[in-house]
Amino acid sequence: MDRRKEELEKKRQKLAELRRAREERRAVLESQSNQTQSSGSSSSTNNKDRKAIDDLVALVLGERPSTPSAGGTSDRGSDTGSEFTASRPASSNFGYSIPGTPVSESNGNRSSIVSQPGAPATPVSSAAPRYVAELSEFQTVAVDIPPLEKVEYSKEIQTSEGSFDTPQKSEEEIRKEIMDEIEMLEKEREAELEEERKRAELEKVEEFQALSEDEKKLILASPEFLEFIDTSSKFVERALNETYDFMKDYTLGIDVDSDENSGKRVKFVCDFWDEKWSRNRSVTDVNWSTKYPELLVSSHNKNPATVNEPDGVALVWNLHLQDRPEFVFHSQSDVLSVMFSKFHPNYVIGGTYSGQIVLWDTRAKSLPVLKTPLSAGGHTHPVYSLEMVGTQNAHNLITGSTDGFVCSWQLDMLAQPQDYLELLHPSHNKTDEVSVTCLGFPDNETTTFWVGTEEGNVYQAGRYDQAGSKAGINQTDTYKGHYGSVTGLHFHPLYGSVDFSDLFLTCSVDWTVKLWRAKSASKTSSQPTNITPLYSFEHADDYVYDVKWSPSHPALFGSVDGNGQFDLWNLNADTEEPFVSTSVGSGRALNKLAWDKEGNKTAIGSSDGRVYVYDIGEIANPKQDDWHLLQKNVSEMITNQENPGTK
């Protein structure tokens, strides 16, 4: 690029020199022409100067200088050439010849020079050829290239004292700069956030579009949406059903209830009923969860008014969700007995009218996850009683049915029972089979159990062969006291300072509740023996459908009857009349009773399909001497049993 610039600069300088030379030549020729016209002749000295000027111009223009003539014609030729050059027209149509070509007198429009008188004659040779310099025309392109900037430096400026020292800033200036930077960064961040917010709003506008009616119906009918609504609404309803008084003022005094019977009150908590699943169905059994104290399950029989609904249902209720069940489980047959598994909190076990044992899981759908087959390998008659025995690592489900069989099951394999025990007794008139309506195991006992039968007797039975006895019913000992079907049997829980686990209660359709003392399995009678109850409670005016010991108070138990009465008995207070008697619901028959794990609440199943929950309150709290007082009362009952004539 620099080379190109140098060439252009040289050409520009050369053109300027050519113009200057041409102007100088024209000026010289004009002055010479004027001198010639005025004087008519010039001296030889002037001719030599003119020739020298012509030669110089020709040399500058790159032309060949005039060829000197022979003899004394050099000056004259110079004059002639000068005159010819000066007389050329300025137009481009002047007569040029090829270089080296002679030009005639007529072509060149040459004029003879007449010498003046007194001067030596200078002959002009008209025939002598003349040579003219070759000229050519060309077009140049002017390029406007800016010249290089010339930078000049001053020694004094470069080496001034203190030019490289950093200027000192004051603290205020530094603080101001920092604050300006912080403010600028804050503005940039706010601008970015604002831009991001606008972008998010635009995306939301694009994302949330109005749904059509078909899309809305499709979403509302989808199983995922229905499941979400069902689950989330349960959470909301649990929170709304919280009865805690958030506005309670602890600074205000309360009236002390001076009623002597204030400790005997039974408080109604709630009742559970569902329009769809409870209507026209009776409650056949109730049971509390041992893992979750707020959950209880109720079993129901068939609704004769509906055809498409399942015959039996099991409803799991929550104390914090009172308007609808937490879970609804279906069965192909009426569910007559139900319980939560003691060792699997998610399992719900049911015994059905068809003899099947069904297992539901709260983590699965409403249908059973496992069930026993309808074959001779299991029960073929209604299953009224379920019991779970064993420990966490080794446990079995024991079921009793009116077909005379007691089966032992593993929960993970219900295809066939682990043990299959037929209960036979020769005292039956038509058949030897014993129709089991209820059964019970003492605490810490897994092999020996007692069963209540349809004829009203209670028998002791064993699951396995033992020393001195075989598996099945003890043929010699008969607990005889009821005159109707035994509807409930329950052993005293093992807790407290005194062991009362050999005491059990039974109830029957003969309107009575009876207290029994179980005979040790190792002390069987050699002869047939009828064992009588320790005491008979005959307050009821209708069938007594269920009876249960309190899990917290040693002398307290509850019973329910066909008149809708819920009776609480305290053996340490009175044995003739119930400690508290409460009318439940609308007066319909009460079928089942269950205590929660702590013994503070009871769940009562009614024949109208409702489940009632009552809080026992202070009645459930035992005193320190209740165990010893009960031991004394039981000893008196045993003495009266052994010596019926003395009281």
Coordinates of N, CA and C in Angstrom, one line a residue, residues 99-193:
P99 N 6.9 9.4 -35.7 CA 8.2 9.9 -35.2 C 9.3 9.6 -36.2
G100 N 10.2 10.6 -36.4 CA 11.3 10.5 -37.4 C 10.9 10.8 -38.8
T101 N 9.6 11.1 -39.0 CA 9.1 11.4 -40.3 C 9.3 12.9 -40.6
P102 N 9.8 13.1 -41.7 CA 10.1 14.6 -42.1 C 8.8 15.2 -42.4
V103 N 8.7 16.5 -42.1 CA 7.5 17.3 -42.4 C 7.9 18.3 -43.4
S104 N 7.0 18.4 -44.5 CA 7.3 19.4 -45.6 C 6.9 20.8 -45.2
E105 N 7.2 21.6 -46.1 CA 7.0 23.1 -45.8 C 5.5 23.3 -45.8
S106 N 4.8 22.7 -46.7 CA 3.3 23.0 -46.8 C 2.6 22.3 -45.6
N107 N 3.0 21.1 -45.2 CA 2.3 20.4 -44.1 C 2.4 21.1 -42.8
G108 N 3.6 21.7 -42.6 CA 3.8 22.3 -41.3 C 3.4 23.8 -41.3
N109 N 2.9 24.3 -42.4 CA 2.5 25.7 -42.5 C 3.7 26.6 -42.0
R110 N 4.8 26.3 -42.5 CA 6.0 27.0 -42.1 C 6.1 28.3 -43.0
S111 N 6.7 29.3 -42.4 CA 7.0 30.6 -43.2 C 8.5 30.8 -43.2
S112 N 8.9 31.4 -44.3 CA 10.3 31.7 -44.4 C 10.6 32.9 -43.6
I113 N 11.8 32.9 -43.0 CA 12.3 34.0 -42.3 C 13.1 34.9 -43.2
V114 N 12.7 36.1 -43.3 CA 13.5 37.1 -44.2 C 14.4 37.8 -43.3
S115 N 15.6 37.8 -43.7 CA 16.7 38.5 -43.0 C 16.6 40.0 -43.2
Q116 N 16.9 40.7 -42.2 CA 16.8 42.1 -42.3 C 18.1 42.6 -43.1
P117 N 17.9 43.8 -43.6 CA 19.1 44.4 -44.3 C 20.1 44.7 -43.3
G118 N 21.3 44.5 -43.7 CA 22.5 44.8 -42.8 C 22.9 43.6 -42.0
A119 N 22.1 42.6 -42.0 CA 22.4 41.4 -41.3 C 22.8 40.3 -42.3
P120 N 23.6 39.5 -41.8 CA 24.0 38.4 -42.8 C 22.8 37.6 -43.1
A121 N 22.8 37.2 -44.4 CA 21.7 36.4 -44.9 C 21.8 35.0 -44.3
T122 N 20.6 34.5 -43.9 CA 20.6 33.2 -43.3 C 19.6 32.4 -44.2
P123 N 20.3 31.6 -45.0 CA 19.4 30.8 -46.0 C 18.6 29.8 -45.2
V124 N 17.4 29.6 -45.7 CA 16.5 28.6 -45.1 C 16.4 27.4 -46.1
S125 N 16.7 26.3 -45.6 CA 16.6 25.1 -46.5 C 15.2 24.6 -46.3
S126 N 14.5 24.7 -47.4 CA 13.1 24.2 -47.4 C 13.0 22.8 -47.5
A127 N 14.1 22.1 -48.1 CA 14.0 20.7 -48.3 C 14.5 19.9 -47.1
A128 N 15.1 20.5 -46.2 CA 15.6 19.7 -45.0 C 14.5 19.1 -44.2
P129 N 14.5 17.9 -43.8 CA 13.4 17.2 -43.0 C 13.6 17.7 -41.5
R130 N 12.4 17.7 -40.9 CA 12.4 18.1 -39.4 C 11.7 16.9 -38.6
Y131 N 12.2 16.7 -37.5 CA 11.6 15.7 -36.6 C 10.8 16.3 -35.4
V132 N 9.6 15.7 -35.2 CA 8.8 16.3 -34.1 C 8.6 15.2 -33.0
A133 N 8.7 15.7 -31.8 CA 8.6 14.7 -30.6 C 7.2 14.0 -30.6
E134 N 7.3 12.8 -30.2 CA 6.0 12.0 -30.1 C 5.3 12.3 -28.8
L135 N 4.0 12.7 -28.9 CA 3.1 12.9 -27.8 C 2.0 12.0 -27.7
S136 N 1.6 11.6 -26.6 CA 0.4 10.6 -26.4 C -0.5 11.1 -25.3
E137 N -1.8 10.8 -25.4 CA -2.7 11.1 -24.4 C -3.1 9.9 -23.5
F138 N -3.3 10.1 -22.3 CA -3.7 9.0 -21.4 C -4.6 9.7 -20.3
Q139 N -5.4 8.8 -19.7 CA -6.4 9.2 -18.6 C -5.9 8.7 -17.3
T140 N -5.8 9.5 -16.3 CA -5.4 9.1 -15.0 C -6.6 9.2 -14.0
V141 N -6.6 8.2 -13.1 CA -7.7 8.1 -12.1 C -7.2 8.7 -10.8
A142 N -7.8 9.7 -10.4 CA -7.4 10.3 -9.1 C -8.0 9.6 -7.9
V143 N -7.2 9.1 -7.1 CA -7.6 8.4 -5.9 C -7.3 9.3 -4.7
D144 N -8.4 9.6 -3.9 CA -8.3 10.4 -2.7 C -7.8 9.6 -1.5
I145 N -6.6 9.5 -1.3 CA -6.0 8.8 -0.2 C -5.5 9.8 0.8
P146 N -6.1 9.7 2.0 CA -5.7 10.7 3.0 C -4.2 10.5 3.4
P147 N -3.5 11.5 3.5 CA -2.1 11.4 3.9 C -1.9 10.9 5.3
L148 N -0.8 10.3 5.5 CA -0.5 9.7 6.8 C -0.4 10.9 7.8
E149 N -1.0 10.6 9.0 CA -0.9 11.6 10.0 C 0.5 11.7 10.6
K150 N 0.9 12.9 10.6 CA 2.2 13.1 11.1 C 2.1 13.4 12.6
V151 N 2.8 12.6 13.4 CA 2.8 12.7 14.8 C 4.1 13.3 15.3
E152 N 4.0 14.4 16.0 CA 5.2 15.0 16.4 C 5.2 15.0 18.0
Y153 N 6.3 14.7 18.5 CA 6.5 14.6 19.9 C 7.4 15.7 20.4
S154 N 7.1 16.1 21.6 CA 7.9 17.1 22.3 C 8.6 16.5 23.4
K155 N 9.8 16.6 23.5 CA 10.6 16.0 24.5 C 10.2 16.6 25.9
E156 N 9.9 17.8 26.0 CA 9.5 18.3 27.2 C 8.2 17.7 27.7
I157 N 7.2 17.4 26.8 CA 5.9 16.8 27.2 C 6.1 15.4 27.7
Q158 N 7.0 14.6 27.0 CA 7.2 13.2 27.3 C 7.9 13.1 28.6
T159 N 8.8 13.9 28.9 CA 9.6 13.7 30.1 C 9.3 14.7 31.2
S160 N 8.0 15.2 31.2 CA 7.7 16.2 32.3 C 7.7 15.5 33.6
E161 N 8.1 16.2 34.6 CA 8.3 15.7 35.9 C 6.9 15.3 36.5
G162 N 6.8 14.1 37.1 CA 5.5 13.6 37.7 C 4.5 13.2 36.8
S163 N 4.8 13.0 35.5 CA 3.8 12.5 34.5 C 3.4 11.1 34.7
F164 N 4.2 10.3 35.4 CA 3.8 8.9 35.6 C 3.3 8.6 37.0
D165 N 3.2 9.6 37.8 CA 2.7 9.4 39.2 C 1.2 9.3 39.2
T166 N 0.6 8.3 40.0 CA -0.8 8.2 40.1 C -1.4 9.3 40.9
P167 N -2.4 10.0 40.4 CA -3.0 11.1 41.1 C -3.7 10.6 42.4
Q168 N -3.5 11.3 43.4 CA -4.1 10.9 44.7 C -5.6 11.4 44.7
K169 N -6.5 10.5 45.1 CA -7.9 10.8 45.2 C -8.3 10.9 46.7
S170 N -9.2 11.8 46.9 CA -9.7 12.0 48.3 C -10.7 10.9 48.7
E171 N -10.9 10.7 49.9 CA -11.8 9.7 50.4 C -13.2 9.9 49.9
E172 N -13.6 11.2 49.9 CA -15.0 11.5 49.4 C -15.1 11.0 47.9
E173 N -14.1 11.3 47.1 CA -14.2 10.9 45.7 C -14.2 9.4 45.6
I174 N -13.4 8.7 46.4 CA -13.4 7.2 46.3 C -14.8 6.7 46.7
R175 N -15.3 7.2 47.8 CA -16.7 6.8 48.3 C -17.7 7.1 47.3
K176 N -17.6 8.2 46.6 CA -18.6 8.6 45.6 C -18.5 7.6 44.4
E177 N -17.3 7.3 44.0 CA -17.2 6.3 42.9 C -17.7 5.0 43.3
I178 N -17.5 4.5 44.5 CA -18.0 3.2 44.9 C -19.5 3.2 44.9
M179 N -20.1 4.3 45.5 CA -21.6 4.4 45.5 C -22.2 4.5 44.1
D180 N -21.5 5.2 43.2 CA -22.0 5.2 41.8 C -21.9 3.8 41.2
E181 N -20.9 3.1 41.5 CA -20.8 1.7 40.9 C -21.9 0.8 41.5
I182 N -22.1 0.9 42.8 CA -23.1 0.1 43.4 C -24.5 0.5 42.9
E183 N -24.8 1.8 42.7 CA -26.0 2.2 42.2 C -26.2 1.8 40.8
M184 N -25.1 1.8 40.0 CA -25.2 1.3 38.6 C -25.5 -0.2 38.6
L185 N -24.9 -0.9 39.4 CA -25.1 -2.4 39.5 C -26.5 -2.7 39.9
E186 N -27.0 -1.9 40.9 CA -28.4 -2.1 41.3 C -29.4 -1.8 40.2
K187 N -29.2 -0.7 39.5 CA -30.1 -0.4 38.4 C -30.0 -1.5 37.3
E188 N -28.8 -2.0 37.1 CA -28.8 -3.1 36.1 C -29.5 -4.4 36.6
R189 N -29.3 -4.7 37.9 CA -30.0 -5.9 38.4 C -31.6 -5.7 38.4
E190 N -32.0 -4.5 38.7 CA -33.5 -4.2 38.7 C -34.0 -4.3 37.2
A191 N -33.2 -3.8 36.3 CA -33.6 -3.9 34.9 C -33.7 -5.3 34.5
E192 N -32.7 -6.1 34.9 CA -32.8 -7.6 34.5 C -34.0 -8.2 35.1
L193 N -34.3 -7.9 36.4 CA -35.4 -8.5 37.1 C -36.7 -8.1 36.4

